[in-house]
C-alpha cells in the first residue's frame, strides 16, 4: 500500500522516524492558512524526506484528518440533538 511504501522510505531516509513524525505534527498544527496553501507548504517542507511520495503522503494525511474531523462533528451534533 502507499502508506507502507512511504513508511519504508521514511525509515531508510531518516535515522529517527519519530522525529520526522513530530515535525509533521508541528507543520500541521502551525498552519493557520487554508487547506490548499497548508498542503503546498507541507509538500515543500517534506520534499527532502519523501521525495516523489510527498504529494501522495500529504494528500492522504489531509484526507484522513478531514475524515476524522467530519466523523467527530457528526457524532457531536447527533449527541446534542438527542
XYZ file of N, CA, C and O in Angstrom:
328
model
N 0.843 -1.189 0.000
C 0.000 0.000 0.000
C 0.883 1.246 0.000
O 2.051 1.181 0.391
N 0.321 2.393 -0.394
C 1.127 3.616 -0.409
C 1.689 3.985 0.958
O 2.828 4.415 1.080
N 0.898 3.781 2.013
C 1.390 4.159 3.343
C 2.565 3.288 3.780
O 3.500 3.755 4.418
N 2.535 2.003 3.420
C 3.658 1.121 3.750
C 4.896 1.502 2.962
O 6.007 1.494 3.486
N 4.704 1.838 1.687
C 5.813 2.271 0.848
C 6.463 3.517 1.431
O 7.682 3.606 1.542
N 5.641 4.454 1.839
C 6.163 5.692 2.407
C 6.841 5.419 3.735
O 7.908 5.959 4.021
N 6.258 4.551 4.555
C 6.876 4.220 5.839
C 8.262 3.620 5.641
O 9.208 3.982 6.343
N 8.384 2.718 4.686
C 9.698 2.115 4.397
C 10.670 3.171 3.909
O 11.834 3.195 4.320
N 10.191 4.059 3.048
C 11.047 5.120 2.518
C 11.505 6.050 3.646
O 12.662 6.433 3.716
N 10.582 6.392 4.529
C 10.918 7.263 5.659
C 11.987 6.619 6.529
O 12.918 7.282 6.967
N 11.821 5.337 6.775
C 12.766 4.644 7.641
C 14.170 4.661 7.040
O 15.154 4.879 7.741
N 14.262 4.453 5.733
C 15.570 4.483 5.073
C 16.141 5.891 5.040
O 17.342 6.089 5.136
N 15.307 6.886 4.915
C 15.752 8.275 4.740
C 16.127 8.935 6.064
O 16.976 9.807 6.100
N 15.470 8.549 7.118
C 15.668 9.205 8.415
C 16.269 8.229 9.416
O 15.883 7.086 9.471
N 17.185 8.716 10.213
C 17.698 7.872 11.283
C 16.690 7.799 12.431
O 16.702 6.864 13.204
N 15.793 8.796 12.517
C 14.800 8.820 13.582
C 13.424 9.175 13.006
O 13.071 10.341 12.913
N 12.636 8.156 12.604
C 11.313 8.430 12.034
C 10.372 9.131 13.010
O 9.485 9.862 12.595
N 10.573 8.926 14.307
C 9.726 9.584 15.309
C 9.931 11.100 15.243
O 8.980 11.872 15.347
N 11.162 11.514 15.027
C 11.451 12.943 14.912
C 10.734 13.532 13.691
O 10.183 14.624 13.753
N 10.712 12.792 12.581
C 10.003 13.271 11.393
C 8.504 13.343 11.670
O 7.849 14.309 11.281
N 7.959 12.352 12.358
C 6.531 12.375 12.701
C 6.210 13.589 13.560
O 5.203 14.271 13.337
N 7.066 13.887 14.529
C 6.870 15.076 15.369
C 6.918 16.349 14.529
O 6.141 17.275 14.735
N 7.834 16.390 13.565
C 7.961 17.547 12.670
C 6.691 17.724 11.838
O 6.198 18.837 11.675
N 6.124 16.617 11.347
C 4.894 16.690 10.565
C 3.746 17.227 11.412
O 2.963 18.060 10.960
N 3.657 16.788 12.660
C 2.615 17.294 13.569
C 2.769 18.795 13.763
O 1.792 19.547 13.711
N 3.989 19.259 13.956
C 4.240 20.697 14.126
C 3.839 21.451 12.860
O 3.217 22.523 12.942
N 4.174 20.925 11.698
C 3.791 21.581 10.437
C 2.286 21.769 10.354
O 1.800 22.830 9.980
N 1.566 20.721 10.714
C 0.105 20.779 10.611
C -0.488 21.713 11.662
O -1.366 22.517 11.372
N -0.016 21.617 12.887
C -0.563 22.437 13.978
C -0.288 23.920 13.773
O -1.084 24.751 14.168
N 0.841 24.258 13.157
C 1.212 25.656 12.995
C 0.648 26.291 11.737
O 0.866 27.464 11.493
N -0.075 25.521 10.932
C -0.654 26.060 9.710
C -2.032 26.625 9.999
O -2.965 25.895 10.272
N -2.146 27.942 9.932
C -3.435 28.595 10.149
C -4.009 29.087 8.831
O -4.985 29.820 8.826
N -3.394 28.694 7.730
C -3.870 29.097 6.410
C -4.823 28.040 5.873
O -5.016 26.998 6.485
N -5.433 28.310 4.724
C -6.396 27.356 4.171
C -5.714 26.045 3.774
O -4.499 25.974 3.657
N -6.533 25.014 3.556
C -6.005 23.674 3.274
C -5.106 23.631 2.046
O -4.099 22.937 2.041
N -5.456 24.351 1.009
C -4.665 24.319 -0.226
C -3.261 24.857 0.024
O -2.265 24.236 -0.354
N -3.169 25.995 0.688
C -1.863 26.573 0.989
C -1.106 25.737 2.017
O 0.111 25.585 1.937
N -1.839 25.191 2.981
C -1.212 24.352 4.009
C -0.619 23.095 3.386
O 0.509 22.707 3.712
N -1.366 22.469 2.480
C -0.852 21.281 1.790
C 0.403 21.621 0.992
O 1.384 20.878 1.032
N 0.353 22.724 0.262
C 1.504 23.126 -0.550
C 2.727 23.368 0.331
O 3.849 22.971 -0.012
N 2.513 23.994 1.478
C 3.611 24.259 2.406
C 4.188 22.952 2.953
O 5.406 22.780 3.027
N 3.315 22.023 3.315
C 3.771 20.724 3.832
C 4.551 19.969 2.763
O 5.589 19.370 3.059
N 4.056 19.997 1.528
C 4.761 19.325 0.433
C 6.157 19.925 0.288
O 7.150 19.199 0.188
N 6.223 21.237 0.304
C 7.516 21.928 0.168
C 8.471 21.527 1.292
O 9.648 21.241 1.057
N 7.975 21.484 2.515
C 8.813 21.195 3.670
C 9.233 19.727 3.765
O 10.283 19.414 4.318
N 8.419 18.834 3.214
C 8.685 17.400 3.347
C 9.340 16.777 2.114
O 9.696 15.593 2.141
N 9.505 17.547 1.059
C 10.043 17.016 -0.194
C 11.406 16.342 -0.010
O 11.674 15.306 -0.619
N 12.266 16.891 0.826
C 13.587 16.296 1.044
C 13.498 14.907 1.666
O 14.362 14.068 1.430
N 12.463 14.674 2.452
C 12.328 13.397 3.139
C 11.570 12.365 2.308
O 11.925 11.193 2.279
N 10.503 12.800 1.656
C 9.604 11.861 0.980
C 9.788 11.811 -0.533
O 9.224 10.935 -1.186
N 10.494 12.759 -1.062
C 10.794 12.842 -2.494
C 9.530 12.673 -3.337
O 8.587 13.428 -3.187
N 9.496 11.684 -4.234
C 8.373 11.520 -5.160
C 7.064 11.145 -4.469
O 6.003 11.245 -5.075
N 7.121 10.712 -3.229
C 5.917 10.288 -2.498
C 5.294 11.414 -1.684
O 4.299 11.187 -0.995
N 5.857 12.606 -1.751
C 5.432 13.684 -0.861
C 3.973 14.074 -1.066
O 3.210 14.147 -0.098
N 3.571 14.345 -2.302
C 2.187 14.777 -2.537
C 1.187 13.697 -2.149
O 0.150 13.995 -1.552
N 1.498 12.457 -2.471
C 0.633 11.341 -2.096
C 0.470 11.278 -0.579
O -0.639 11.136 -0.060
N 1.568 11.422 0.143
C 1.529 11.372 1.601
C 0.720 12.536 2.173
O -0.166 12.338 3.010
N 1.008 13.755 1.722
C 0.332 14.940 2.269
C -1.162 14.905 1.949
O -1.989 15.193 2.824
N -1.524 14.535 0.729
C -2.950 14.448 0.385
C -3.652 13.398 1.239
O -4.753 13.633 1.740
N -3.015 12.250 1.430
C -3.592 11.210 2.272
C -3.724 11.646 3.723
O -4.715 11.353 4.389
N -2.731 12.375 4.189
C -2.752 12.882 5.564
C -3.912 13.851 5.775
O -4.682 13.724 6.727
N -4.057 14.804 4.857
C -5.153 15.774 4.987
C -6.512 15.110 4.788
O -7.481 15.493 5.450
N -6.599 14.123 3.898
C -7.857 13.387 3.743
C -8.239 12.686 5.043
O -9.388 12.713 5.464
N -7.249 12.065 5.687
C -7.504 11.370 6.951
C -7.926 12.349 8.042
O -8.874 12.085 8.787
N -7.253 13.475 8.119
C -7.599 14.482 9.131
C -9.010 14.996 8.901
O -9.813 15.072 9.836
N -9.332 15.346 7.662
C -10.666 15.867 7.353
C -11.738 14.819 7.578
O -12.835 15.140 8.042
N -11.446 13.563 7.293
C -12.400 12.488 7.521
C -12.678 12.318 9.007
O -13.831 12.192 9.431
N -11.622 12.326 9.808
C -11.796 12.188 11.266
C -12.550 13.383 11.829
O -13.400 13.232 12.698
N -12.260 14.580 11.326
C -12.942 15.786 11.800
C -14.422 15.722 11.451
O -15.274 16.036 12.282
N -14.740 15.286 10.239
C -16.134 15.156 9.820
C -16.860 14.142 10.698
O -17.982 14.396 11.146
N -16.231 13.000 10.956
C -16.845 11.983 11.811
C -17.064 12.510 13.222
O -18.108 12.276 13.829
N -16.096 13.242 13.753
C -16.213 13.801 15.094
C -17.372 14.785 15.163
O -18.177 14.762 16.091
N -17.461 15.666 14.164
C -18.527 16.673 14.166
C -19.893 16.015 14.050
O -20.844 16.446 14.689
N -20.006 14.963 13.254
C -21.281 14.252 13.108
C -21.709 13.645 14.439
O -22.855 13.783 14.841
N -20.799 13.009 15.128
C -21.103 12.407 16.430
C -21.493 13.497 17.417
O -22.471 13.371 18.155
N -20.772 14.616 17.431
C -21.050 15.713 18.351
C -22.443 16.287 18.112
O -23.212 16.477 19.050
N -22.782 16.527 16.853
C -24.092 17.095 16.515
C -25.181 16.103 16.859
O -26.217 16.477 17.432
N -24.980 14.831 16.526
C -26.000 13.816 16.821
C -26.238 13.682 18.320
O -27.363 13.533 18.760
N -25.191 13.748 19.122
C -25.317 13.650 20.576
C -26.061 14.856 21.135
O -26.848 14.724 22.071
N -25.840 16.014 20.574
C -26.514 17.228 21.061
C -27.995 17.225 20.722
O -28.797 17.833 21.410
N -28.348 16.548 19.618
C -29.749 16.515 19.187
C -30.576 15.534 20.016
O -31.782 15.614 20.029
N -29.913 14.611 20.702
C -30.675 13.629 21.489
C -30.799 14.040 22.928
O -30.246 14.912 23.433
